[in-house]
Amino acid sequence: MANRANFLLPIALLLISVAVASASDGLLRVGLKKRTLSRDSLVASRVAFNEEGTVALAARKFGLARGYLEPEPVGPVGPGEDDAGDIIGLKNYMNAQYFGEIGIGSPAQNFTVIFDTGSSNLWIPSAKCYFSVACYFHSKYKSSQSSTYQKNGKSASIHYGTGSISGFFSEDQVTIGDLVVNDQAFIEATKEPSVTFLVAKFDGILGLGFQEISVGNATPVWYNMVSQNLIKDAVFSFWFNRNSGDGEGGEVVFGGVDKNHFKGEHTYVPVTSKGYWQFAMGDILVGGNSTGFCANGCAAIADSGTSLIAGPTSVIAEINQQIGAAGVLSQQCKAVAAQYGEMIIEKLIAKEDPAKVCSSIGVCTYDGTHGVKAGIRSVVDKATGGFSDAMCTYCELAVTWMENQISQNKTVEQIISYVDKLCERLPSPMGESAVDCDSVSSMPNVSFTIGGKTFDLTPEQYVLEVTQGGTSQCISGFIALDVPQGPLWILGDVFMGAYHTVFDYGNLRVGFAEAA
């Protein structure tokens, strides 16, 4: 897992009061409250990820990759559609990450974790984490306060796409809903150096992948649930609530499925490589037309720890082009050029010092050599959701580009058009693409072929809306990621939100049905 390709998760906002209720059907349900996705929270996450040098908006904290292994034989029959097990309520964080609560120790010490099918270890911050600021903002495990604690001491380190954690293994009982898993090995994190973990709303990670990718070959929590006969069937399932107006974030069910959260029957496909929950996927269509990319088959994984849908650059670019998505940075750059272009040109023609132009029009503050961000807002914020530091950067770029064009005696229209085209070429280091919120209803469906069935995603399902002070920005749910072992598709929460997902460990298969 240490070498998995770089992904990241957006850290967002949600929460905090939790109500536990018992239903008449005997299932444990944890009710949760949440807040809507905001521009402030998205920007905060970008800052963290930029400092880590990552390349994606909203994918995950992990990378992807370790060796893929041969599958074991697939069993003949899986759990019945009416089976239900222990239900854990989830928090919905910006429709981007989902969290639930577990307990570790006796008496139980509570922690908020991501239930992540893309990793296999359980880790939480340790009370012995003294020198990482991130640990002071999260709950920490205190072994001295647990009567069931067992010392292990083996060192452990996990390197993710957005940072790393290190510490040592311990053993204790883990409480998940009504289930108590005994003698569970987990990592007490003593170092969380990444800024990502500092701003994260989760305390730790509970991995639900296979032991083949478990750091230290530690037995995953899920394996112990099965071996300790805590559940009826060797299966767990996810329902993600994508309605940002609802307080309920979703649920993960251990030992069965909740028939209230899907329609019809699940389409099952066998796990083709143990490690991640990997399976074979067929053609991908946009507006009913084949992209041709996976007509002969592609590999995919269902990953609850990934926010968006990630795929090879070539086809993601085609999808984003067909749904009208453009790089967020390009939009912000274009907005600056459109709003200030003529003012910049006038000042340059008047022979004003180019280093002072952006400060003189109020976009930057002059520091003696060049413009620096002024900490102000403007119309650009309303148009693009951008902030003044980005405006200053693009203003400085525009001055350089326009100065060159003025020296070539180009007209004002030619200069602004030239800058506009250069803006289109700007790479988006976070990998994000934006769409016009007013055009969402007219965008085409994007469909994935799995097990011979077509699974449609409507634009309302694959677009994430970011709001700030009544202003919205819409982000494409598709992000480019070229995995060395690929081509490989990662079907994250955008897909799993639309389709209830069953992870059938007993029969090594994954199932999808329309969420309800």
Short mmCIF file of C-alpha atoms in Angstrom, two decimals, residues 20 26-30 85-90 99-105 108-116 120-124 172-182 184-186 205-208 219-226 228 230-231 235-238 251-255:
data_model
loop_
_atom_site.label_atom_id
_atom_site.label_comp_id
_atom_site.label_asym_id
_atom_site.label_seq_id
_atom_site.Cartn_x
_atom_site.Cartn_y
_atom_site.Cartn_z
CA VAL A 20 -28.30 6.22 18.49
CA GLY A 26 -33.45 -5.28 15.53
CA LEU A 27 -30.91 -3.30 13.52
CA LEU A 28 -28.71 -0.72 15.14
CA ARG A 29 -28.94 2.66 13.42
CA VAL A 30 -26.83 5.69 14.26
CA GLY A 85 -26.57 -7.29 9.91
CA ASP A 86 -25.09 -4.73 12.24
CA ILE A 87 -25.73 -1.23 10.89
CA ILE A 88 -23.32 1.64 11.45
CA GLY A 89 -24.50 5.15 10.60
CA LEU A 90 -22.13 7.36 8.63
CA PHE A 99 -17.35 8.66 8.62
CA GLY A 100 -18.64 6.49 11.42
CA GLU A 101 -17.82 5.92 15.07
CA ILE A 102 -16.07 2.95 16.66
CA GLY A 103 -14.78 2.21 20.14
CA ILE A 104 -11.41 0.78 21.15
CA GLY A 105 -10.59 -0.66 24.56
CA ALA A 108 -14.50 1.92 24.94
CA GLN A 109 -12.65 5.04 23.79
CA ASN A 110 -14.54 6.52 20.83
CA PHE A 111 -13.01 7.46 17.48
CA THR A 112 -14.38 8.68 14.16
CA VAL A 113 -13.00 6.66 11.26
CA ILE A 114 -13.32 6.31 7.52
CA PHE A 115 -14.56 2.84 6.59
CA ASP A 116 -12.21 2.40 3.66
CA SER A 120 -6.70 -2.83 5.16
CA ASN A 121 -5.26 -1.45 8.41
CA LEU A 122 -6.96 0.14 11.39
CA TRP A 123 -5.07 3.12 12.82
CA ILE A 124 -5.91 5.90 15.24
CA ASP A 172 -7.27 -4.35 22.06
CA GLN A 173 -10.95 -5.01 21.55
CA VAL A 174 -12.77 -2.95 18.95
CA THR A 175 -16.46 -2.12 19.28
CA ILE A 176 -18.44 -1.47 16.10
CA GLY A 177 -22.13 -0.99 16.78
CA ASP A 178 -23.13 -4.01 18.88
CA LEU A 179 -20.16 -6.07 17.72
CA VAL A 180 -17.07 -6.51 19.86
CA VAL A 181 -13.97 -7.73 18.01
CA ASN A 182 -11.40 -9.21 20.39
CA GLN A 184 -7.57 -6.73 17.20
CA ALA A 185 -4.18 -5.47 16.04
CA PHE A 186 -4.17 -1.77 15.14
CA ILE A 205 -8.95 4.80 9.15
CA LEU A 206 -10.61 1.40 9.37
CA GLY A 207 -9.53 -0.54 6.30
CA LEU A 208 -11.89 -3.07 4.73
CA THR A 219 -5.29 -9.20 10.32
CA PRO A 220 -7.96 -6.71 9.21
CA VAL A 221 -10.91 -5.98 11.48
CA TRP A 222 -13.25 -7.51 8.92
CA TYR A 223 -11.37 -10.83 8.92
CA ASN A 224 -11.69 -11.04 12.69
CA MET A 225 -15.41 -10.32 12.53
CA VAL A 226 -15.75 -13.37 10.31
CA GLN A 228 -14.87 -14.79 15.57
CA LEU A 230 -19.70 -12.17 15.00
CA ILE A 231 -21.79 -11.92 11.84
CA VAL A 235 -20.56 -9.75 3.59
CA PHE A 236 -20.74 -6.03 4.23
CA SER A 237 -22.48 -3.30 2.30
CA PHE A 238 -22.53 0.47 1.86
CA GLU A 251 -24.66 3.44 6.63
CA VAL A 252 -22.34 0.50 6.45
CA VAL A 253 -23.90 -2.86 7.30
CA PHE A 254 -21.76 -5.73 8.54
CA GLY A 255 -23.09 -9.25 7.98
#
